[in-house]
Every structure is written in structure tokens, then in C-alpha cells.
GROMACS .gro file of C-alpha atoms in nm:
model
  383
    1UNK     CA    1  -0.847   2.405  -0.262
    2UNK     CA    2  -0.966   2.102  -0.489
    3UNK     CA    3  -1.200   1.889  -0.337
    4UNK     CA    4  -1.081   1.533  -0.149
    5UNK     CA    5  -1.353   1.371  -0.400
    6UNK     CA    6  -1.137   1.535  -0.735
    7UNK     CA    7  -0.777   1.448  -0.558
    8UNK     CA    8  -0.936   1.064  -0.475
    9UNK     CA    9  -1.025   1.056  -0.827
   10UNK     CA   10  -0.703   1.160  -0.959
   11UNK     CA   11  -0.530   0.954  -0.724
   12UNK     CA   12  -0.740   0.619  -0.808
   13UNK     CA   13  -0.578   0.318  -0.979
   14UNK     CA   14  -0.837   0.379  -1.290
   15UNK     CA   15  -0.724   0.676  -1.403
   16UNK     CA   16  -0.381   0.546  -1.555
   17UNK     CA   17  -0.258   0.941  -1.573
   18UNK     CA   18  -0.247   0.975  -1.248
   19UNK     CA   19   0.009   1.034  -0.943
   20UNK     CA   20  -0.014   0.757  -0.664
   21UNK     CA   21   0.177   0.673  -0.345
   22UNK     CA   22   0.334   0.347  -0.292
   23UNK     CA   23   0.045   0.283   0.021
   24UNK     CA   24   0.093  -0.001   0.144
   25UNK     CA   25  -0.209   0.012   0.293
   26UNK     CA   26  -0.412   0.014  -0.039
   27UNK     CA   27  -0.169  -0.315  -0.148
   28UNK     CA   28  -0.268  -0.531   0.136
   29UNK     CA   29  -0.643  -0.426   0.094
   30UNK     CA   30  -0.584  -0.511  -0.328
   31UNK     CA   31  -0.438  -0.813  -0.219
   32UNK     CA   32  -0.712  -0.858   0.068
   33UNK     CA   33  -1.006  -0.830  -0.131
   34UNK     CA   34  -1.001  -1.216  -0.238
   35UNK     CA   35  -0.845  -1.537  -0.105
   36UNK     CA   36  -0.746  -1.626  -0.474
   37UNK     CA   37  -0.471  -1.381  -0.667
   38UNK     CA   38  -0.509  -1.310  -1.003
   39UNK     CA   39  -0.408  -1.596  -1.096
   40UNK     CA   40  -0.318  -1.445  -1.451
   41UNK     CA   41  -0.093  -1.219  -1.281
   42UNK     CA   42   0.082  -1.423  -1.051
   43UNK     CA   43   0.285  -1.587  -1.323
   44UNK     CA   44   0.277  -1.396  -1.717
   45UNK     CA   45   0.184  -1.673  -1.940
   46UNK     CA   46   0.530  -1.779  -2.027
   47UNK     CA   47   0.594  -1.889  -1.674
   48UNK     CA   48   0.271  -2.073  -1.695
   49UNK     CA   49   0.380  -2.303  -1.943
   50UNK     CA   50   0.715  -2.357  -1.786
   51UNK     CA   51   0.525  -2.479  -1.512
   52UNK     CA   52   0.301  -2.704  -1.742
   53UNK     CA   53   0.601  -2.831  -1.939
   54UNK     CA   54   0.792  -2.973  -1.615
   55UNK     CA   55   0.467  -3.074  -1.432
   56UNK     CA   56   0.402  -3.294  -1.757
   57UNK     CA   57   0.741  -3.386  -1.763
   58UNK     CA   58   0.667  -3.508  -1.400
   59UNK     CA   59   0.374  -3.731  -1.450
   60UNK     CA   60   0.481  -3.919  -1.776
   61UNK     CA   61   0.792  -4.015  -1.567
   62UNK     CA   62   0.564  -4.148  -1.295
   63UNK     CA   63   0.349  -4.329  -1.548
   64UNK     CA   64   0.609  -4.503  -1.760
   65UNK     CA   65   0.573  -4.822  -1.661
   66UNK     CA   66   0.448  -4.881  -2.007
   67UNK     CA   67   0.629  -4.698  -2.231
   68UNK     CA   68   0.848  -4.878  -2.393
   69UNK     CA   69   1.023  -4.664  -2.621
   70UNK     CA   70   1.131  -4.285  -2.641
   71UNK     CA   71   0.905  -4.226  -2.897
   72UNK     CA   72   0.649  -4.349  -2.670
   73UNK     CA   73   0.766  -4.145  -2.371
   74UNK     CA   74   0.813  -3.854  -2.599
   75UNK     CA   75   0.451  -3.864  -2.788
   76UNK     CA   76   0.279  -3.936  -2.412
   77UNK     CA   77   0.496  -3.593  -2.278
   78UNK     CA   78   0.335  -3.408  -2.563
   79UNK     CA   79   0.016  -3.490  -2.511
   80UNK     CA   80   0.065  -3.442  -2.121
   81UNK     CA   81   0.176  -3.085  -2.216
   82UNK     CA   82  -0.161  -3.044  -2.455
   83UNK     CA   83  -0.366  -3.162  -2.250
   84UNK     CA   84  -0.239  -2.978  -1.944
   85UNK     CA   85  -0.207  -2.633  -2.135
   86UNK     CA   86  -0.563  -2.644  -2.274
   87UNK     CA   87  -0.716  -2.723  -1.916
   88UNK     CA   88  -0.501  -2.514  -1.690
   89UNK     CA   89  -0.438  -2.183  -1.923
   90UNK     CA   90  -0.839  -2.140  -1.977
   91UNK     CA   91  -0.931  -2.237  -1.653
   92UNK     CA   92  -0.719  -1.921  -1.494
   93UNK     CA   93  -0.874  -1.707  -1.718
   94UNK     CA   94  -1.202  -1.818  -1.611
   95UNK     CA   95  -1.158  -1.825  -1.194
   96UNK     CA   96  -1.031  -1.464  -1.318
   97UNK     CA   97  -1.261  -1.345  -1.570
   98UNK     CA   98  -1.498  -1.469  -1.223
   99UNK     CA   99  -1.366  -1.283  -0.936
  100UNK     CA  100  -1.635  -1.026  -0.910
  101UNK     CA  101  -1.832  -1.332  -0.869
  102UNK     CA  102  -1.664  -1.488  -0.615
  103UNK     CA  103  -1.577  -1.223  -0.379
  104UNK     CA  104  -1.915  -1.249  -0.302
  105UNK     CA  105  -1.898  -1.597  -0.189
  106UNK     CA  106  -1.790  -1.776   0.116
  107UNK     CA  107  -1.452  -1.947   0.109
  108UNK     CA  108  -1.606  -2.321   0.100
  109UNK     CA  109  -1.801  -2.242  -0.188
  110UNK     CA  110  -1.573  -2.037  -0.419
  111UNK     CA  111  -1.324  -2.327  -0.334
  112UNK     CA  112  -1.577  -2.579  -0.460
  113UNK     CA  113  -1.653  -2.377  -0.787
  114UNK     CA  114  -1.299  -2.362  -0.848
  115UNK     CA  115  -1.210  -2.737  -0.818
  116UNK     CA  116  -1.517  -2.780  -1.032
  117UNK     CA  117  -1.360  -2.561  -1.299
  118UNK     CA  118  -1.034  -2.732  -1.280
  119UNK     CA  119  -1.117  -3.098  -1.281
  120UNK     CA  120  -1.438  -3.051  -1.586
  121UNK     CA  121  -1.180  -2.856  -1.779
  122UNK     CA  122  -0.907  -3.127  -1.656
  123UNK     CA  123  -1.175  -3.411  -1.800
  124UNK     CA  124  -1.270  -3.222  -2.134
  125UNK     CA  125  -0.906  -3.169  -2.222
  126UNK     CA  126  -0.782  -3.536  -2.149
  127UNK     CA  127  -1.102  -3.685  -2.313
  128UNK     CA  128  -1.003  -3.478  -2.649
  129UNK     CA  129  -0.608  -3.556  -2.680
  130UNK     CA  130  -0.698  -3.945  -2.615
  131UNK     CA  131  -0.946  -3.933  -2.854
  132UNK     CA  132  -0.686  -3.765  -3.118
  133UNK     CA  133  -0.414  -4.035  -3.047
  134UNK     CA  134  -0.665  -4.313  -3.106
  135UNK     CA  135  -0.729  -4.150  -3.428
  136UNK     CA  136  -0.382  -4.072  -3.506
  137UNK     CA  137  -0.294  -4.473  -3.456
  138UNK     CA  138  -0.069  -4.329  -3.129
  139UNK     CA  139  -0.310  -4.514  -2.831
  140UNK     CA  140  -0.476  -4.779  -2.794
  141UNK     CA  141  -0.861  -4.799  -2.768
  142UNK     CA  142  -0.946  -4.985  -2.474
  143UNK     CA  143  -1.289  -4.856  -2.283
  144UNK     CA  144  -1.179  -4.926  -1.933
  145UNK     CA  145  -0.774  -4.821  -1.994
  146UNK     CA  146  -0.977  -4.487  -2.114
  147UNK     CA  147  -1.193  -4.424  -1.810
  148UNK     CA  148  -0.919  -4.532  -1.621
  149UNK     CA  149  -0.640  -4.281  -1.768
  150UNK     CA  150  -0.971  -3.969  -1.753
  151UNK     CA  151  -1.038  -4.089  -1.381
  152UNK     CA  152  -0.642  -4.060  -1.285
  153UNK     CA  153  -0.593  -3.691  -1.507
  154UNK     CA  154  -0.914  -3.594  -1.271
  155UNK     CA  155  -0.785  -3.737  -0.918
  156UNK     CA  156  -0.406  -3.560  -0.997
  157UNK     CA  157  -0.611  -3.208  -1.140
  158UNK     CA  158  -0.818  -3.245  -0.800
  159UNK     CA  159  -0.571  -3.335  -0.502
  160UNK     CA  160  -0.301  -3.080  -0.655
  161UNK     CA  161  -0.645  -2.785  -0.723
  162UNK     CA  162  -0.680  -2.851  -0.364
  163UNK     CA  163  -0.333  -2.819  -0.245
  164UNK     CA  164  -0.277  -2.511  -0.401
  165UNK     CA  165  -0.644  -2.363  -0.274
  166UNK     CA  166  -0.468  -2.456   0.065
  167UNK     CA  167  -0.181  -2.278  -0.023
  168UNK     CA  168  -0.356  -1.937  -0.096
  169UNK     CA  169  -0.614  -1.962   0.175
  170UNK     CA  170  -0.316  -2.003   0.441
  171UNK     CA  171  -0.117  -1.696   0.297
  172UNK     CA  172  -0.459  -1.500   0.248
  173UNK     CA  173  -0.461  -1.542   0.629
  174UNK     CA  174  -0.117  -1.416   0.686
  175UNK     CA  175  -0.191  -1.116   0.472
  176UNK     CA  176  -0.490  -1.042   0.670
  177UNK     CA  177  -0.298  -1.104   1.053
  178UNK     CA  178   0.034  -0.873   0.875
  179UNK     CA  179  -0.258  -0.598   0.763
  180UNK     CA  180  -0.391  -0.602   1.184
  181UNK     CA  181  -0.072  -0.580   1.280
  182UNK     CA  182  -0.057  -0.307   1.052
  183UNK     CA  183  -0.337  -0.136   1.142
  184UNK     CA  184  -0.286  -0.183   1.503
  185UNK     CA  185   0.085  -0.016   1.518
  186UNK     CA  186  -0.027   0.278   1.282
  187UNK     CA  187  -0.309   0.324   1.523
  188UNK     CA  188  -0.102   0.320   1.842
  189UNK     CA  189   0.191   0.576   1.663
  190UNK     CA  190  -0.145   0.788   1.619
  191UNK     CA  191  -0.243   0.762   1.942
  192UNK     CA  192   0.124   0.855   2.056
  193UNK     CA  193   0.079   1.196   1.831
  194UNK     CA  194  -0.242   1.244   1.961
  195UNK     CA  195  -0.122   1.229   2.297
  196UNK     CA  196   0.161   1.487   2.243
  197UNK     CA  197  -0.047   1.718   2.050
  198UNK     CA  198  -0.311   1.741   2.283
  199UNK     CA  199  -0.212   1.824   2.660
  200UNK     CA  200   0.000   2.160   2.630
  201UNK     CA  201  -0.152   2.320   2.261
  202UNK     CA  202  -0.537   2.174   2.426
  203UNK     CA  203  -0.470   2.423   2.783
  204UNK     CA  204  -0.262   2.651   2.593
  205UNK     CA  205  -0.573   2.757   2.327
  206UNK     CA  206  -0.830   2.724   2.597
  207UNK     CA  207  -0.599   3.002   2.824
  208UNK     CA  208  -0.636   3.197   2.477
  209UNK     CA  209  -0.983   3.199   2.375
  210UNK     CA  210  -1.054   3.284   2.728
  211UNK     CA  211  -0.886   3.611   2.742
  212UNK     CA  212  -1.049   3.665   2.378
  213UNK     CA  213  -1.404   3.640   2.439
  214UNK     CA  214  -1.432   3.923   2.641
  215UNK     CA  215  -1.187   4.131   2.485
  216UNK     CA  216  -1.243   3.996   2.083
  217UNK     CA  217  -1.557   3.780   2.036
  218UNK     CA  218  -1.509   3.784   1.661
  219UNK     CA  219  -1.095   3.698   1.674
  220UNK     CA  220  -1.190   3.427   1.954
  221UNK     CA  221  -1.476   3.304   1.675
  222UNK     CA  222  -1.222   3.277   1.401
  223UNK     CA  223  -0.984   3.092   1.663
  224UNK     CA  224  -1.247   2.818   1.714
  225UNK     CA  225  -1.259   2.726   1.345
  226UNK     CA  226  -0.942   2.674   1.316
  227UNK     CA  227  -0.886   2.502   1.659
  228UNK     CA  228  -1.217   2.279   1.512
  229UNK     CA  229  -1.047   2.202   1.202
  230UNK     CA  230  -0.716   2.102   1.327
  231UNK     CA  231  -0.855   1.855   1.613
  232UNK     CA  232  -1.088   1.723   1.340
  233UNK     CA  233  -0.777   1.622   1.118
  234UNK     CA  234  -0.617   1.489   1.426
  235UNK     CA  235  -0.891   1.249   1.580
  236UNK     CA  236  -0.987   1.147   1.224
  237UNK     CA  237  -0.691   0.862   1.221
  238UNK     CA  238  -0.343   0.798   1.039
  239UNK     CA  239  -0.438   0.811   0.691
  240UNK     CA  240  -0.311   0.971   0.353
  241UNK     CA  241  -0.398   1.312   0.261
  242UNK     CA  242  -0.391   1.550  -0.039
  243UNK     CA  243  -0.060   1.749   0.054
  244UNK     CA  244  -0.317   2.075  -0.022
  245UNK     CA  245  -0.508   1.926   0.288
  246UNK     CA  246  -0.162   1.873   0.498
  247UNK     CA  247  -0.082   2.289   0.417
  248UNK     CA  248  -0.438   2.359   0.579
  249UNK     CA  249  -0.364   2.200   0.855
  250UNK     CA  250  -0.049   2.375   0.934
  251UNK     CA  251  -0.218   2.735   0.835
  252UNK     CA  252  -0.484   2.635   1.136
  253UNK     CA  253  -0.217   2.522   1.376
  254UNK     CA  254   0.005   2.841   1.300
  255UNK     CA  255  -0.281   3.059   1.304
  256UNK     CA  256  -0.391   2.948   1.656
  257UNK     CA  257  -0.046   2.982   1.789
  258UNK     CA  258  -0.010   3.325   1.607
  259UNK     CA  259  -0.250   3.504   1.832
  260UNK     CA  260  -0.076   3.372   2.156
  261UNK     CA  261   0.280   3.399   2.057
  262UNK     CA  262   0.244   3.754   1.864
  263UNK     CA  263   0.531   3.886   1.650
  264UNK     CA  264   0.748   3.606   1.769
  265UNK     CA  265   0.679   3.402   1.446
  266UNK     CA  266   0.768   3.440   1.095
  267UNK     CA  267   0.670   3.165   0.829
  268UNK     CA  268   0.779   3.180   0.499
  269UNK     CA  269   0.635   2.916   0.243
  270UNK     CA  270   0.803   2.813  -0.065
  271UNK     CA  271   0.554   2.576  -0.217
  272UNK     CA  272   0.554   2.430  -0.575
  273UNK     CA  273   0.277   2.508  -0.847
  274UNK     CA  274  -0.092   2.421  -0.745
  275UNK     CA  275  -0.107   2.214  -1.055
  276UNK     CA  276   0.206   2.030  -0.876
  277UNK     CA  277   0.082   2.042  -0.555
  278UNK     CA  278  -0.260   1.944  -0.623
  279UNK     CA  279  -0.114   1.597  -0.724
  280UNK     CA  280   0.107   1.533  -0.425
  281UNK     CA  281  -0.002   1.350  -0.083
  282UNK     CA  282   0.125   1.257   0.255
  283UNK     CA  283   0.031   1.152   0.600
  284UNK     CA  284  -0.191   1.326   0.801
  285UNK     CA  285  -0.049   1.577   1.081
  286UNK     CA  286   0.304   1.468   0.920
  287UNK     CA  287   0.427   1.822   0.857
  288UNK     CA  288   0.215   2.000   1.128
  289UNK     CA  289   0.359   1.723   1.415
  290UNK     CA  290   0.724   1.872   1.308
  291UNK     CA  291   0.618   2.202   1.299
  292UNK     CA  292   0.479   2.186   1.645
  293UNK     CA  293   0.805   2.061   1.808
  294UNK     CA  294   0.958   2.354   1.639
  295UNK     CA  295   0.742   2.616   1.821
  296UNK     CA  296   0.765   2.394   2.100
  297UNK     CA  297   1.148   2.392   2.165
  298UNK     CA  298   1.270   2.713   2.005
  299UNK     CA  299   1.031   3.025   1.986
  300UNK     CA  300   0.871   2.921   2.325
  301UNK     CA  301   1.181   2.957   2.458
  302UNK     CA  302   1.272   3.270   2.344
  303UNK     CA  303   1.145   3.653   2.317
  304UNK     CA  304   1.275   3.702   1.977
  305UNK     CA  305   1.079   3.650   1.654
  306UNK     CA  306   1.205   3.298   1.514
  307UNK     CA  307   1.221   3.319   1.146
  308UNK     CA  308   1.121   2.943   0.999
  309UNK     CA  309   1.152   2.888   0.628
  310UNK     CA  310   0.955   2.566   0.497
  311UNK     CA  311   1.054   2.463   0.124
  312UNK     CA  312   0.829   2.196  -0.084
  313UNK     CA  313   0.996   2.032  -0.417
  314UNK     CA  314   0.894   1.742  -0.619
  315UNK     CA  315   1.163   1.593  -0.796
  316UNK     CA  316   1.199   1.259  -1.000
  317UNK     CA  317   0.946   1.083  -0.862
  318UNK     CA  318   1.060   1.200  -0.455
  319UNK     CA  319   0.902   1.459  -0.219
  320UNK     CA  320   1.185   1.689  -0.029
  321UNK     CA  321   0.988   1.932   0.273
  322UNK     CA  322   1.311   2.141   0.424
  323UNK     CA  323   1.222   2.305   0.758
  324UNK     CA  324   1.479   2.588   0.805
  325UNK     CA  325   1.442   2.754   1.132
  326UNK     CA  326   1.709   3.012   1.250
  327UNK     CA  327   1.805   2.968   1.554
  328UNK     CA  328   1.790   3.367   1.838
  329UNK     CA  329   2.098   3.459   1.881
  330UNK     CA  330   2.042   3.626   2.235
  331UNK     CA  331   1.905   3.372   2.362
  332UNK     CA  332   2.111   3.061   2.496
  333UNK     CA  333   2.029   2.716   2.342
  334UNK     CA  334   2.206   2.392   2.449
  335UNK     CA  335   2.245   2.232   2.119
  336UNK     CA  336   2.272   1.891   2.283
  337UNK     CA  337   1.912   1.936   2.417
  338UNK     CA  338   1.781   2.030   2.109
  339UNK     CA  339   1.908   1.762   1.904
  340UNK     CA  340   1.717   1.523   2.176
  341UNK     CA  341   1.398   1.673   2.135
  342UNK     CA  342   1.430   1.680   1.762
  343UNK     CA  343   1.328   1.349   1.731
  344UNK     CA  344   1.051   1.279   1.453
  345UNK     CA  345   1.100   0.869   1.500
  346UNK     CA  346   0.738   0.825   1.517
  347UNK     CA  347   0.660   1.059   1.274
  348UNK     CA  348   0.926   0.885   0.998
  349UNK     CA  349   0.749   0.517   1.084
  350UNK     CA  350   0.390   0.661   0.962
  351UNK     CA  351   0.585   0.815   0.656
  352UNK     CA  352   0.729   0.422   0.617
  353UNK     CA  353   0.434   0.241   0.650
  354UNK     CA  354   0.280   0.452   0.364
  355UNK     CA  355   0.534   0.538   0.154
  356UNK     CA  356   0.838   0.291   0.176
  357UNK     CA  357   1.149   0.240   0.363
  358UNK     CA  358   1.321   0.468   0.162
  359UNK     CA  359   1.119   0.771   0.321
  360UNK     CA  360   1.287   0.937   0.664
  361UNK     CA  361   1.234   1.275   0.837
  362UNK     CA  362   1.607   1.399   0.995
  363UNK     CA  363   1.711   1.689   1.192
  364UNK     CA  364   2.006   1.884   1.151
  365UNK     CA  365   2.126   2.117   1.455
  366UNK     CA  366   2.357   2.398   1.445
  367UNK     CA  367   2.437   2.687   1.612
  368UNK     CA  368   2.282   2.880   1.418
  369UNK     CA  369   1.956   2.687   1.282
  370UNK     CA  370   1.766   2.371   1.269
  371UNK     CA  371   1.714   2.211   0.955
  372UNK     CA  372   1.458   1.943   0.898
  373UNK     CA  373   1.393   1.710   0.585
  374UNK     CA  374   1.132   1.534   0.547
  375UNK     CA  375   1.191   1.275   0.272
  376UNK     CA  376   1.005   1.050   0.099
  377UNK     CA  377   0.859   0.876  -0.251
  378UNK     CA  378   0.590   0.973  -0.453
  379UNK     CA  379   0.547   0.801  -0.820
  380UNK     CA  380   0.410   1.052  -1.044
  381UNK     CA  381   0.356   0.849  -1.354
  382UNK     CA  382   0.256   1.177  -1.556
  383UNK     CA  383   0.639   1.202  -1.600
   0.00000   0.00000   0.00000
């Protein structure tokens, strides 16, 4: 198997070739990492100077009064638009270009550095187009009109700097109460799994390396890896895993319920290509949760070998897991109980909150079989 640190490589945001879930997770942590958004990327530049053109438009209607003309109103718009586009434009390039910077910073300060930015670029840029319109035989030259027009650009840059600051700091503290919340309901749907994994498999393997250490020390040694491994994966938290890692899982479950149930179990796999494979991810104990109600509610209850088929495709840009298990035919099963106990709700909101809405687990019940699909998305940008 390839190791986490190569998949987490392959899986990371900088290697542009690579095949990444939509985690939600990882978005709210992006988004997380600084009160301010890339401000470049909040708007592309063309929205940008939509919003300059109309916030210009704006102020020269609010400071008419003395324009007297259209040609006045039109050559004080233009310059509003200048000025506005040469402070604002490289002023969000800066505050981005900064960010490394300023993550490092508390929230008072950063907020201070960017005001700063804003209202000296705000100065600069209205101190240059006044001075051109003077020259040009457009303005004016009156010292105290000029301070007074600089001092007014600086208040407006300021009070609407701040207003927006206000804006992100708020929704920055949304984010982080949503990404609790999060965090919080992942952790208790964990602690649900947990809670039905461990009581009756815990007692059951116990009863079973019992009666092996006397009789097989070296099959009851091999049992405890695997029993080691699997409880590992399951204390370790709802998280994202290599779908490689996922397989393992399983193999340790299915090997530790192999030596108690016998010859009543037969697993086929139908996996893709390890090239494929080695790509793909999903939550932790996703598969292995399903399997277990399987074994659970059908070859527990019977004395004849179940026969489960699991098939794994990858298919424009969405995972498909189908569980096939055929049903005993000797044995009586109530359908209706068995489509009550194949429920995989909390099992399909872990698979959500990681990959999308869009992803679902369902269960299918015959008389015959079970079929399971587990559905969900996976981007593979290699495509």
C-alpha cells in the first residue's frame, strides 16, 4: 500500500494533477485561516471596477453642489473613477500579496495595517488626479479647497475600509461557529459508530481470542493485529482516508470475524486498478460500518455460507461501492425486518459532510439479496 504521506501529497491543493474530494472540511479551514478573503478572488477584476464605476458614480452625485454643468459632472466622475481604481485595485493586491504576513497578527492590528493601506493609497491617488486637473486647466487651485477635497477622499476611504473590515470579521465569526457546529455533529455521528461497533464485535473477539490462546497462540497473535488495527482506525476520529486505507480496514474486520464465523463467509472483491485506487478517498469506517451490519443481520443469523460480492468503480468524476449479498435460502428472513436494520443514515451524513449532498448510501432488499450502494463524488481532475 502507498504511504498516507505519498496519497496526502497527491491529494494536496499544490499539486494541480491531482484527485481531491469536495471536503468541506478543508474549505472552511481555507476559508478559516484569515479574517480577510482574498480579496482578489472575491470579485475577478472586472467586477472590481463595476464596483468602482458606480461607487464613483455615487459620490460625485453627493458632491454636486458645485457642478454646474455636465461636463463638469462628467470630468469630476472620471476622475472619481481614476482616482478610485488606482487606490483600491493596488491596495487588494497588496493586503493580498500580505496575507502570510498577517495571519500572524492579531485582528486589531491587521485591521489597522489595512486601513493604513487603504486611506495612504486613498491620499496618494487623490493628491495625483487633482494635481493633473489643475494642470490640465479642469480644477481650480485653491490650497484649503485641496486639503479639504484630500481630507474628505480619506474620511469616505476610512469609514467605508472600516465598514467592510466589520463586515468580514462578523462573517469570519460565523464561519468559525458553522465549522464547531461542524465539528461537533461529525464528532457525535462518530461517537454513534463507535458505540455500535464496539459492544457486540468488542465481547464477541475477546470470547475468540480466549478459546485461541490455548489452543493457537500464533492464530490468536495474528488476531490481535488486526483487532489493534481496526480499533486504531476507529478511535482515531471521522476523517478522510485513502480508499487503499478504507480496504485495510475491512480485510482486518473480515479477518477477525473469519475465524469465529468459519466457512460461513465468502467475500469477493472487485476493485479497480491500484493506479485508480491509489487516487480515490473516503470516510473512515464508511465501508467497514456497512459491512458490519451485513454480518450482523444476515450470516449471524444463519448456518449457511453467505456469499457477499463488493464492486468498486470510478466513473466521471463519481465513486459507486455495490454491496451484493445473497440472501440463504433455508433459512427464513422477514424482509420487513431487514429493510429496518438496513439503515446507513448516519453513515450517508459523514459521506455528506465530506463529500456533498449529492453523496447517499441506500439499501435494496429482496428476497433473494441485499444490495447496497454507496454513492458519492470524487473530482479527479487528471481526466
Amino acid at each position: 500500500m502507498k504511504s498516507w504521506r505519498s496519497y496526502r501529497y497527491k491529494t494536496s491543493q499544490e499539486n494541480k494533477n491531482s484527485s481531491i474530494a469536495n471536503d468541506e472540511v478543508a474549505l472552511l479551514a481555507e476559508r478559516l485561516e484569515f479574517f480577510i478573503p482574498k480579496l482578489m478572488e472575491v470579485m475577478r477584476p472586472w467586477q472590481w471596477l463595476v464596483y468602482i464605476f458606480f461607487w464613483s458614480l455615487f459620490l460625485t452625485v453627493i458632491d454636486r453642489h458645485d457642478l454646474a454643468t455636465w461636463s463638469d459632472f462628467m470630468i469630476k466622475f472620471m476622475s472619481r473613477v481614476i482616482q478610485n481604481t488606482l487606490s483600491i485595485i493596488p491596495s487588494l493586491f497588496i493586503i493580498d500579496y500580505l496575507r502570510p504576513i498577517f495571519k500572524s497578527m492579531s485582528v486589531p492590528k491587521v485591521s489597522m495595517y489595512v486601513l493604513a493601506i487603504l486611506m495612504i493609497a486613498s491620499t496618494i491617488s487623490m493628491t495625483l488626479v487633482l494635481l493633473v486637473m489643475i494642470n490640465m486647466g479642469w480644477h481650480e487651485y485653491d490650497l484649503q479647497n485641496f486639503i479639504l477635497e484630500v481630507v474628505f477622499d480619506l474620511m469616505i476611504a476610512g469609514g467605508f475600509t472600516l465598514v467592510f473590515l466589520l463586515y468580514f470579521l462578523r462573517r469570519y465569526r460565523e464561519m468559525h461557529a458553522l465549522k464547531q457546529s461542524f465539528e461537533h455533529k461529525l464528532s457525535a455521528q462518530n461517537d454513534v459508530i463507535k458505540a455500535r461497533i464496539t459492544p457486540h464485535f468488542f465481547f464477541n473477539t475477546i470470547n475468540t481470542l480466549v478459546s485461541l490462546i490455548e489452543s493457537n497462540p500464533t492464530r490468536a497473535s495474528y488476531l490481535l493485529q488486526h483487532v489493534s488495527a481496526l480499533f486504531r482506525a476507529s478511535f482515531s476520529g471521522a476523517r478522510e482516508i485513502s480508499f487503499e486505507e478504507e480496504i485495510a480496514l475491512c480485510e482486518h474486520y473480515l479477518a477477525i470475524e473469519a475465524s469465529r464465523l468459519a466457512d460461513k463467509l465468502d467475500v469477493k472483491w472487485q476493485l479497480p486498478d491500484e493506479d485508480i485506487m491509489y487516487d480515490m478517498v473516503i470516510t473512515a469506517l464508511t465501508l467497514q460500518s456497512v459491512l458490519e451490519k451485513m454480518l450482523l443481520n444476515v450470516v449471524e443469523m444463519t448456518t449457511e455460507t453467505i456469499y457477499i460480492n463488493i464492486e468498486v468503480t470510478w466513473h466521471q468524476h463519481h465513486v459507486a461501492i455495490t454491496i451484493s449479498v445473497r440472501l440463504p435460502k433455508k433459512t427464513l428472513m422477514i424482509n420487513h425486518d431487514l429493510r429496518q436494520h438496513m439503515d446507513f443514515y448516519i453513515q450517508a451524513e459523514r459521506l455528506r459532510a465530506y463529500f456533498g449532498q449529492s453523496a447517499d448510501i441506500k439499501s435494496t432488499v429482496t428476497s433473494t439479496q441485499i444490495i447496497t450502494l454507496i454513492d458519492y463524488p470524487l473530482q479527479d481532475v487528471g481526466l
